[in-house]
Amino acid sequence: MKVLVIGGGGREHALAWKLSASPKVQQVFVAPGNGGTALDPRFECVDITEVSALRAWAAMNKIALTVVGPEGPLAAGVVDEFRAHGLRIFGPTRAAAQLESSKAFSKAFMKRHGIPTAEYETFSSAAAAHAYVDRKGAPIVVKADGLAAGKGVVVAMTAAEAHAAIDFMLLDDTLGVTHNAGADGQAVPRVVIEEFLHGEEASFIVLCDGKNVAALATSQDHKRLLDDDQGPNTGGMGAYSPAPVVTADVHARTMREIILPTLKGMEKDGIAYTGFLYAGLMIDARGRPKTLEFNCRLGDPEAQPILLRLKSDLFEVLWAATEPGLHGRLDQVDLQWDRRTALGVVLAAHGYPVSPRKGDVITGLPPEASDAVVFHAGTALEDGVLRTSGGRVLCVTALADNVKLAQQRAYEVTRSIAFDGMQYRRDIGHRAVK
């Protein structure tokens, strides 16, 4: 069968890589793809991004299954468009994707359905937002209400940082946020300001078919740019799986108190949830999880180590999840995992995350190995030369018997790769190692 993966980042490269391993998959297309998918003979890149054009291309080329990677097409209604024309696609509808595309919608949803999360308020007025910060103090978290490519969150450790974030998001409006519409239908810059939660973060990602849930392996991302969790927030500088902080008890509580109530709440609100559902957790010292955020997609860079550990046929799993009818067959799926640890290190461009430089030549990429794969994100193939084309350029992902060995293997591969201005953290997995 033919499969289409929509997107062009590291997550999409990893999805295409895993789907291509299925004996039932004849060909994998990636739209638009990147330099890595262009170099790999297992994939064919399709230079289309507009939703209706993608749907028409998929129908014309008899695509059996489409998998959506990034948030943008989901918020634009790509799932609605494909389904309206009888095409099989894995992802949430535009209405369901509001869990990610609107922080205000997501927080109000959690409050309404009793899902544990941080205390918050939503503001479109900078003056009111500043007054709220003055009243609450720091540390405090400021979030842009809209898609911001993983960079719309400021964890302000001082009141001055919070005030600057408010001005940046509401007044300067230079973050590149896709703002949500107000009551009059016009795009309105808004921020959600919420309490700072103490604890350890983890990523909890599940597959949903509208009724049933299958939990993926646990993982932990590293959001800060620099070692020891210093520097600005990014889209993620590396991840590993499994995450020891997600114990059996934390896993059970997360399913019971967060994931299942979210699916039931969406159903109660008249919105069946299908696709990947990502709950960013903060787990306190007593093992109690709260929801930091929802994403409506497989995490990036969590996807890379998770998919490296997945032993099940991903195509068969997603085929079961997209069974036509009221809901799929995920209740019949038993995911199998490699017992080893997978760890991914992101190699970022010069100037990332504020102003990443493009066009630097990439050298030293090793061939794929059974225990190490370099997934491409911000790369482009120009006249046969591989160059940087985005902030997060590559994710070097390795598999080994424990976190320490996976860490060593990933950094061994990393040392062979070079491009001007390359930056990466040297402590991915440090929490698990400690």
CSV table of C-alpha atoms in Angstrom, one decimal:
chain,number,residue,atom,x,y,z
A,1,MET,CA,0.0,0.0,0.0
A,2,LYS,CA,1.0,3.6,-0.5
A,3,VAL,CA,1.4,5.9,2.6
A,4,LEU,CA,1.7,9.7,2.8
A,5,VAL,CA,3.3,11.5,5.7
A,6,ILE,CA,2.5,15.2,5.9
A,7,GLY,CA,5.3,17.4,7.2
A,8,GLY,CA,9.0,18.1,6.9
A,9,GLY,CA,10.6,17.8,10.3
A,10,GLY,CA,12.4,15.2,12.4
A,11,ARG,CA,9.2,13.7,13.6
A,12,GLU,CA,8.0,13.2,10.0
A,13,HIS,CA,11.4,11.6,9.0
A,14,ALA,CA,11.0,9.2,11.9
A,15,LEU,CA,7.4,8.4,11.0
A,16,ALA,CA,8.4,7.7,7.4
A,17,TRP,CA,11.3,5.6,8.5
A,18,LYS,CA,9.2,3.4,10.7
A,19,LEU,CA,6.3,3.1,8.2
A,20,SER,CA,8.7,2.1,5.5
A,21,ALA,CA,9.8,-1.0,7.6
A,22,SER,CA,6.3,-2.5,7.2
A,23,PRO,CA,6.0,-5.4,4.7
A,24,LYS,CA,2.5,-4.0,3.8
A,25,VAL,CA,3.9,-0.7,2.7
A,26,GLN,CA,4.9,-0.4,-0.9
A,27,GLN,CA,5.9,3.2,-1.0
A,28,VAL,CA,6.2,6.2,1.5
A,29,PHE,CA,5.7,9.7,0.3
A,30,VAL,CA,6.6,12.7,2.5
A,31,ALA,CA,5.1,16.2,1.8
A,32,PRO,CA,7.1,18.3,1.7
A,33,GLY,CA,9.9,16.3,3.4
A,34,ASN,CA,13.5,17.5,3.9
A,35,GLY,CA,17.0,16.9,2.8
A,36,GLY,CA,17.2,13.5,4.6
A,37,THR,CA,14.0,12.2,3.1
A,38,ALA,CA,15.2,13.4,-0.3
A,39,LEU,CA,18.5,11.5,0.0
A,40,ASP,CA,16.8,8.3,1.1
A,41,PRO,CA,15.6,6.0,-1.8
A,42,ARG,CA,12.9,4.6,0.5
A,43,PHE,CA,11.0,7.8,0.3
A,44,GLU,CA,9.7,10.2,-2.3
A,45,CYS,CA,9.2,13.9,-1.5
A,46,VAL,CA,6.1,15.7,-2.7
A,47,ASP,CA,6.4,19.5,-2.8
A,48,ILE,CA,2.8,20.3,-1.7
A,49,THR,CA,1.7,21.9,1.5
A,50,GLU,CA,-1.8,23.4,0.8
A,51,VAL,CA,-4.6,21.2,2.3
A,52,SER,CA,-6.9,20.8,-0.7
A,53,ALA,CA,-4.0,20.2,-3.0
A,54,LEU,CA,-2.7,17.5,-0.7
A,55,ARG,CA,-6.1,15.9,-0.6
A,56,ALA,CA,-6.4,15.9,-4.4
A,57,TRP,CA,-2.9,14.5,-4.8
A,58,ALA,CA,-3.6,11.7,-2.3
A,59,ALA,CA,-6.8,10.7,-4.1
A,60,MET,CA,-5.1,10.8,-7.5
A,61,ASN,CA,-2.2,8.7,-6.3
A,62,LYS,CA,-4.4,6.2,-4.5
A,63,ILE,CA,-2.8,6.8,-1.1
A,64,ALA,CA,-4.1,4.1,1.4
A,65,LEU,CA,-3.2,5.9,4.6
A,66,THR,CA,-2.1,9.5,5.4
A,67,VAL,CA,-0.4,10.4,8.7
A,68,VAL,CA,-0.2,14.0,9.8
A,69,GLY,CA,3.0,15.1,11.6
A,70,PRO,CA,2.9,18.9,12.5
A,71,GLU,CA,0.3,21.1,14.1
A,72,GLY,CA,-0.2,23.5,11.3
A,73,PRO,CA,-2.1,21.3,8.8
A,74,LEU,CA,-4.2,19.9,11.7
A,75,ALA,CA,-5.3,23.4,12.7
A,76,ALA,CA,-6.0,24.1,9.0
A,77,GLY,CA,-8.4,21.2,8.9
A,78,VAL,CA,-6.5,18.7,6.8
A,79,VAL,CA,-8.2,15.7,8.6
A,80,ASP,CA,-11.7,17.2,7.9
A,81,GLU,CA,-10.8,17.7,4.2
A,82,PHE,CA,-9.4,14.2,3.7
A,83,ARG,CA,-12.3,12.5,5.5
A,84,ALA,CA,-14.9,14.6,3.6
A,85,HIS,CA,-13.5,12.9,0.4
A,86,GLY,CA,-13.4,9.4,1.8
A,87,LEU,CA,-9.7,9.3,2.4
A,88,ARG,CA,-8.2,7.4,5.4
A,89,ILE,CA,-6.1,9.7,7.6
A,90,PHE,CA,-4.7,9.6,11.1
A,91,GLY,CA,-5.0,12.8,13.1
A,92,PRO,CA,-7.5,15.0,15.0
A,93,THR,CA,-10.0,17.2,13.3
A,94,ARG,CA,-9.7,21.0,13.3
A,95,ALA,CA,-12.1,21.2,16.3
A,96,ALA,CA,-10.2,18.6,18.2
A,97,ALA,CA,-6.9,20.2,17.4
A,98,GLN,CA,-7.9,23.3,19.4
A,99,LEU,CA,-6.5,21.4,22.4
A,100,GLU,CA,-3.1,22.5,21.0
A,101,SER,CA,-3.9,25.4,18.7
A,102,SER,CA,-5.6,27.4,21.5
A,103,LYS,CA,-4.1,27.5,24.9
A,104,ALA,CA,-7.2,29.3,26.1
A,105,PHE,CA,-9.5,26.6,24.7
A,106,SER,CA,-7.3,23.9,26.3
A,107,LYS,CA,-7.2,25.4,29.7
A,108,ALA,CA,-10.9,26.1,29.8
A,109,PHE,CA,-11.5,22.5,28.7
A,110,MET,CA,-9.4,21.1,31.5
A,111,LYS,CA,-11.1,23.3,34.1
A,112,ARG,CA,-14.5,22.3,32.8
A,113,HIS,CA,-13.8,18.6,32.9
A,114,GLY,CA,-11.7,18.5,36.1
A,115,ILE,CA,-8.4,17.6,34.5
A,116,PRO,CA,-5.5,18.5,36.8
A,117,THR,CA,-3.5,21.5,35.6
A,118,ALA,CA,-2.0,24.8,36.8
A,119,GLU,CA,-4.2,27.7,37.9
A,120,TYR,CA,-4.4,30.3,35.1
A,121,GLU,CA,-6.0,33.4,33.6
A,122,THR,CA,-6.3,34.5,29.9
A,123,PHE,CA,-5.6,38.1,28.8
A,124,SER,CA,-5.8,40.1,25.6
A,125,SER,CA,-5.1,43.3,27.4
A,126,ALA,CA,-1.4,43.9,28.2
A,127,ALA,CA,-2.3,46.2,31.1
A,128,ALA,CA,-4.5,43.5,32.7
A,129,ALA,CA,-1.9,40.9,32.2
A,130,HIS,CA,0.8,43.1,33.8
A,131,ALA,CA,-1.5,43.7,36.8
A,132,TYR,CA,-2.0,39.9,37.2
A,133,VAL,CA,1.7,39.3,37.3
A,134,ASP,CA,2.2,42.1,39.8
A,135,ARG,CA,-0.5,40.4,42.0
A,136,LYS,CA,0.8,36.8,41.6
A,137,GLY,CA,4.6,37.4,41.5
A,138,ALA,CA,7.2,35.1,40.1
A,139,PRO,CA,8.1,32.4,39.0
A,140,ILE,CA,5.2,32.4,36.6
A,141,VAL,CA,4.5,31.0,33.1
A,142,VAL,CA,3.4,33.1,30.1
A,143,LYS,CA,2.1,31.3,27.0
A,144,ALA,CA,1.0,32.7,23.6
A,145,ASP,CA,-2.5,31.6,22.8
A,146,GLY,CA,-1.9,30.2,19.3
A,147,LEU,CA,0.6,28.0,17.4
A,148,ALA,CA,4.1,29.2,17.9
A,149,ALA,CA,6.2,26.2,16.7
A,150,GLY,CA,7.1,25.2,20.2
A,151,LYS,CA,8.5,28.6,21.2
A,152,GLY,CA,5.4,30.4,22.6
A,153,VAL,CA,6.1,29.6,26.3
A,154,VAL,CA,8.2,31.7,28.6
A,155,VAL,CA,9.0,30.3,32.1
A,156,ALA,CA,9.6,33.6,33.9
A,157,MET,CA,11.7,33.2,37.0
A,158,THR,CA,11.4,37.0,37.7
A,159,ALA,CA,8.5,39.4,37.4
A,160,ALA,CA,10.6,41.5,34.9
A,161,GLU,CA,10.9,38.4,32.6
A,162,ALA,CA,7.1,37.9,32.8
A,163,HIS,CA,6.4,41.6,32.0
A,164,ALA,CA,8.8,41.4,29.0
A,165,ALA,CA,7.2,38.2,27.7
A,166,ILE,CA,3.7,39.9,27.9
A,167,ASP,CA,4.9,42.9,25.9
A,168,PHE,CA,6.7,40.6,23.4
A,169,MET,CA,3.6,38.4,22.9
A,170,LEU,CA,0.8,41.1,23.0
A,171,LEU,CA,2.4,44.3,21.9
A,172,ASP,CA,5.5,43.5,19.8
A,173,ASP,CA,3.7,40.5,18.3
A,174,THR,CA,6.9,39.3,16.5
A,175,LEU,CA,6.9,35.7,17.7
A,176,GLY,CA,5.2,34.4,14.6
A,177,VAL,CA,2.2,33.2,16.5
A,178,THR,CA,-0.8,32.0,14.5
A,179,HIS,CA,-3.4,34.0,16.5
A,180,ASN,CA,-6.9,32.6,17.2
A,181,ALA,CA,-10.0,34.6,16.3
A,182,GLY,CA,-12.0,36.5,18.8
A,183,ALA,CA,-15.8,36.9,18.9
A,184,ASP,CA,-15.8,39.1,15.9
A,185,GLY,CA,-13.8,36.6,13.8
A,186,GLN,CA,-10.7,38.7,13.8
A,187,ALA,CA,-7.3,37.3,15.0
A,188,VAL,CA,-6.6,38.5,18.5
A,189,PRO,CA,-3.3,38.2,20.3
A,190,ARG,CA,-3.9,36.6,23.7
A,191,VAL,CA,-1.8,35.2,26.5
A,192,VAL,CA,-2.4,32.5,29.1
A,193,ILE,CA,-0.6,33.2,32.4
A,194,GLU,CA,-0.4,30.3,34.8
A,195,GLU,CA,1.2,29.3,38.0
A,196,PHE,CA,4.6,27.8,38.0
A,197,LEU,CA,4.5,24.1,38.9
A,198,HIS,CA,7.4,22.4,40.7
A,199,GLY,CA,8.5,18.9,39.8
A,200,GLU,CA,9.9,16.9,36.9
A,201,GLU,CA,8.5,17.0,33.3
A,202,ALA,CA,7.7,14.1,31.2
A,203,SER,CA,6.0,13.4,27.9
A,204,PHE,CA,3.0,11.1,27.9
A,205,ILE,CA,1.8,10.3,24.3
A,206,VAL,CA,-1.1,8.1,23.3
A,207,LEU,CA,-2.9,6.9,20.1
A,208,CYS,CA,-6.6,7.6,20.0
A,209,ASP,CA,-9.3,6.2,17.6
A,210,GLY,CA,-12.2,8.2,19.0
A,211,LYS,CA,-13.0,5.7,21.7
A,212,ASN,CA,-10.0,3.6,22.5
A,213,VAL,CA,-6.5,4.5,23.7
A,214,ALA,CA,-3.0,2.9,23.2
A,215,ALA,CA,-0.2,4.4,25.2
A,216,LEU,CA,3.2,4.8,23.6
A,217,ALA,CA,6.4,4.4,25.5
A,218,THR,CA,7.1,7.2,28.0
A,219,SER,CA,9.7,9.8,27.2
A,220,GLN,CA,11.3,12.9,28.5
A,221,ASP,CA,12.2,16.0,26.5
A,222,HIS,CA,14.9,18.7,27.3
A,223,LYS,CA,13.4,22.1,26.5
A,224,ARG,CA,16.1,24.5,27.5
A,225,LEU,CA,18.9,25.3,25.0
A,226,LEU,CA,21.9,24.9,27.3
A,227,ASP,CA,23.3,22.2,29.6
A,228,ASP,CA,21.9,21.9,33.2
A,229,ASP,CA,18.5,23.2,31.8
A,230,GLN,CA,19.8,26.7,31.3
A,231,GLY,CA,19.1,29.2,28.6
A,232,PRO,CA,15.9,30.0,26.6
A,233,ASN,CA,13.1,27.5,25.9
A,234,THR,CA,13.2,25.7,22.6
A,235,GLY,CA,11.2,23.2,20.6
A,236,GLY,CA,13.3,20.5,22.3
A,237,MET,CA,17.0,19.8,22.4
A,238,GLY,CA,16.8,16.0,22.9
A,239,ALA,CA,14.8,13.3,24.5
A,240,TYR,CA,15.1,9.7,25.7
A,241,SER,CA,12.7,6.8,26.3
A,242,PRO,CA,11.6,5.3,28.6
A,243,ALA,CA,11.4,8.0,31.3
A,244,PRO,CA,12.1,6.6,34.8
A,245,VAL,CA,10.1,9.4,36.4
A,246,VAL,CA,6.9,7.9,34.9
A,247,THR,CA,6.6,5.0,37.3
A,248,ALA,CA,3.8,2.4,37.1
A,249,ASP,CA,1.8,4.4,39.6
A,250,VAL,CA,2.3,7.7,37.7
A,251,HIS,CA,1.4,5.9,34.4
A,252,ALA,CA,-1.9,4.6,35.9
A,253,ARG,CA,-2.8,8.0,37.5
A,254,THR,CA,-2.1,9.8,34.2
A,255,MET,CA,-4.4,7.5,32.3
A,256,ARG,CA,-7.1,7.7,35.0
A,257,GLU,CA,-7.0,11.4,35.8
A,258,ILE,CA,-5.8,13.0,32.5
A,259,ILE,CA,-6.0,10.9,29.3
A,260,LEU,CA,-9.3,9.1,29.7
A,261,PRO,CA,-11.1,12.1,31.1
A,262,THR,CA,-9.8,14.2,28.2
A,263,LEU,CA,-11.2,11.7,25.6
A,264,LYS,CA,-14.5,11.5,27.5
A,265,GLY,CA,-14.6,15.3,27.9
A,266,MET,CA,-14.1,15.8,24.2
A,267,GLU,CA,-16.8,13.2,23.4
A,268,LYS,CA,-19.2,15.0,25.8
A,269,ASP,CA,-18.4,18.2,24.0
A,270,GLY,CA,-19.4,16.6,20.7
A,271,ILE,CA,-15.8,16.3,19.4
A,272,ALA,CA,-14.5,12.7,19.0
A,273,TYR,CA,-10.7,12.7,19.4
A,274,THR,CA,-8.6,10.7,16.9
A,275,GLY,CA,-4.8,10.8,16.3
A,276,PHE,CA,-1.9,11.3,18.6
A,277,LEU,CA,-2.5,13.0,21.9
A,278,TYR,CA,0.5,14.4,23.8
A,279,ALA,CA,0.1,15.4,27.4
A,280,GLY,CA,3.1,17.4,28.8
A,281,LEU,CA,3.2,16.4,32.4
A,282,MET,CA,4.7,18.0,35.5
A,283,ILE,CA,5.1,15.3,38.2
A,284,ASP,CA,5.6,16.5,41.7
A,285,ALA,CA,7.6,14.9,44.5
A,286,ARG,CA,4.7,12.7,45.5
A,287,GLY,CA,4.2,11.4,42.0
A,288,ARG,CA,1.1,13.4,41.3
A,289,PRO,CA,0.9,14.5,37.6
A,290,LYS,CA,-0.6,17.8,36.3
A,291,THR,CA,-1.1,18.8,32.7
A,292,LEU,CA,1.3,21.5,31.5
A,293,GLU,CA,-0.1,21.4,27.9
A,294,PHE,CA,-1.7,19.3,25.2
A,295,ASN,CA,-0.2,18.7,21.8
A,296,CYS,CA,-2.3,17.0,19.1
A,297,ARG,CA,0.6,15.3,17.5
A,298,LEU,CA,3.6,13.0,18.2
A,299,GLY,CA,6.2,15.0,20.0
A,300,ASP,CA,9.5,16.1,18.4
A,301,PRO,CA,12.2,15.1,19.5
A,302,GLU,CA,10.3,12.5,21.5
A,303,ALA,CA,9.2,10.7,18.3
A,304,GLN,CA,12.7,9.7,17.3
A,305,PRO,CA,13.6,7.7,20.4
A,306,ILE,CA,10.0,6.3,20.8
A,307,LEU,CA,9.9,5.0,17.2
A,308,LEU,CA,13.4,3.6,17.5
A,309,ARG,CA,12.1,1.5,20.4
A,310,LEU,CA,8.8,0.4,18.7
A,311,LYS,CA,8.9,-3.2,17.6
A,312,SER,CA,5.3,-3.3,16.4
A,313,ASP,CA,4.4,-2.6,12.8
A,314,LEU,CA,3.4,1.1,12.8
A,315,PHE,CA,1.4,0.8,9.6
A,316,GLU,CA,-0.8,-2.0,11.1
A,317,VAL,CA,-1.3,0.0,14.3
A,318,LEU,CA,-2.4,3.2,12.5
A,319,TRP,CA,-4.5,1.1,10.1
A,320,ALA,CA,-6.4,-0.3,13.1
A,321,ALA,CA,-6.8,3.2,14.5
A,322,THR,CA,-8.4,4.5,11.3
A,323,GLU,CA,-10.9,1.7,10.8
A,324,PRO,CA,-14.0,3.2,9.2
A,325,GLY,CA,-17.1,3.5,11.4
A,326,LEU,CA,-17.7,4.9,14.9
A,327,HIS,CA,-14.2,4.2,16.1
A,328,GLY,CA,-11.1,2.1,15.3
A,329,ARG,CA,-9.7,-1.1,16.7
A,330,LEU,CA,-7.0,0.2,19.0
A,331,ASP,CA,-8.5,-1.9,21.8
A,332,GLN,CA,-7.2,-4.9,19.9
A,333,VAL,CA,-3.6,-3.5,19.6
A,334,ASP,CA,-0.8,-4.6,21.9
A,335,LEU,CA,2.2,-2.5,21.3
A,336,GLN,CA,5.6,-4.2,21.6
A,337,TRP,CA,8.7,-2.3,22.7
A,338,ASP,CA,12.5,-2.9,22.6
A,339,ARG,CA,13.6,-3.2,26.3
A,340,ARG,CA,16.6,-1.0,25.6
A,341,THR,CA,16.8,2.8,26.1
A,342,ALA,CA,16.7,5.1,23.1
A,343,LEU,CA,18.2,8.6,23.3
A,344,GLY,CA,18.2,11.5,20.8
A,345,VAL,CA,20.5,14.5,20.7
A,346,VAL,CA,19.3,17.5,18.6
A,347,LEU,CA,21.9,19.4,16.6
A,348,ALA,CA,20.7,23.0,16.2
A,349,ALA,CA,21.7,25.8,13.8
A,350,HIS,CA,23.7,28.8,14.7
A,351,GLY,CA,21.5,31.4,16.4
A,352,TYR,CA,18.7,29.0,17.3
A,353,PRO,CA,16.1,29.5,18.8
A,354,VAL,CA,15.9,33.3,18.2
A,355,SER,CA,17.4,33.7,14.7
A,356,PRO,CA,18.6,30.4,13.2
A,357,ARG,CA,21.0,30.7,10.3
A,358,LYS,CA,20.3,28.7,7.1
A,359,GLY,CA,22.6,27.5,4.3
A,360,ASP,CA,25.5,26.0,6.2
A,361,VAL,CA,26.9,22.8,4.6
A,362,ILE,CA,26.5,19.6,6.6
A,363,THR,CA,29.3,17.0,6.5
A,364,GLY,CA,30.2,13.7,8.3
A,365,LEU,CA,26.8,12.1,8.3
A,366,PRO,CA,27.3,8.4,9.1
A,367,PRO,CA,25.4,5.5,7.4
A,368,GLU,CA,22.3,4.2,9.2
A,369,ALA,CA,23.2,1.5,11.8
A,370,SER,CA,21.1,-1.0,13.7
A,371,ASP,CA,21.7,1.0,16.9
A,372,ALA,CA,21.9,4.6,15.6
A,373,VAL,CA,19.9,6.6,13.1
A,374,VAL,CA,20.3,10.3,12.3
A,375,PHE,CA,16.9,11.8,11.6
A,376,HIS,CA,16.8,15.0,9.6
A,377,ALA,CA,14.6,18.1,10.5
A,378,GLY,CA,15.9,21.4,9.2
A,379,THR,CA,17.9,20.2,6.2
A,380,ALA,CA,17.6,20.8,2.5
A,381,LEU,CA,19.3,19.2,-0.5
A,382,GLU,CA,20.5,21.9,-2.9
A,383,ASP,CA,22.3,20.8,-6.1
A,384,GLY,CA,23.4,17.6,-4.4
A,385,VAL,CA,24.7,19.5,-1.3
A,386,LEU,CA,23.1,19.0,2.1
A,387,ARG,CA,22.6,22.3,4.0
A,388,THR,CA,20.9,23.6,7.1
A,389,SER,CA,17.4,25.0,6.5
A,390,GLY,CA,15.9,25.4,10.0
A,391,GLY,CA,16.6,25.8,13.7
A,392,ARG,CA,16.7,22.1,14.7
A,393,VAL,CA,18.8,20.5,12.0
A,394,LEU,CA,19.3,16.8,13.0
A,395,CYS,CA,18.5,14.4,15.8
A,396,VAL,CA,21.1,11.8,16.4
A,397,THR,CA,19.3,8.9,18.0
A,398,ALA,CA,20.9,5.8,19.5
A,399,LEU,CA,19.7,2.6,21.2
A,400,ALA,CA,21.6,0.8,24.0
A,401,ASP,CA,21.1,-1.3,27.1
A,402,ASN,CA,20.8,1.7,29.5
A,403,VAL,CA,20.7,5.5,29.4
A,404,LYS,CA,24.4,5.9,30.0
A,405,LEU,CA,25.3,3.7,27.1
A,406,ALA,CA,22.7,5.2,24.8
A,407,GLN,CA,24.1,8.6,25.7
A,408,GLN,CA,27.6,7.5,24.9
A,409,ARG,CA,26.6,6.1,21.5
A,410,ALA,CA,24.6,9.1,20.5
A,411,TYR,CA,27.4,11.5,21.3
A,412,GLU,CA,29.9,9.2,19.6
A,413,VAL,CA,27.9,9.6,16.3
A,414,THR,CA,27.4,13.4,17.0
A,415,ARG,CA,31.2,14.0,17.1
A,416,SER,CA,31.5,12.8,13.4
A,417,ILE,CA,29.0,15.4,12.1
A,418,ALA,CA,29.8,19.1,11.4
A,419,PHE,CA,28.3,22.3,10.1
A,420,ASP,CA,29.3,25.9,11.0
A,421,GLY,CA,27.7,27.2,14.2
A,422,MET,CA,26.4,23.7,15.2
A,423,GLN,CA,25.2,23.8,18.8
A,424,TYR,CA,23.9,20.9,21.0
A,425,ARG,CA,23.5,20.0,24.6
A,426,ARG,CA,26.0,17.6,26.1
A,427,ASP,CA,23.9,16.3,28.9
A,428,ILE,CA,20.8,14.8,27.3
A,429,GLY,CA,19.5,12.1,29.7
A,430,HIS,CA,21.2,13.6,32.7
A,431,ARG,CA,18.2,13.2,35.0
A,432,ALA,CA,18.0,9.5,34.3
A,433,VAL,CA,21.7,9.0,34.6
A,434,LYS,CA,21.7,10.7,38.1
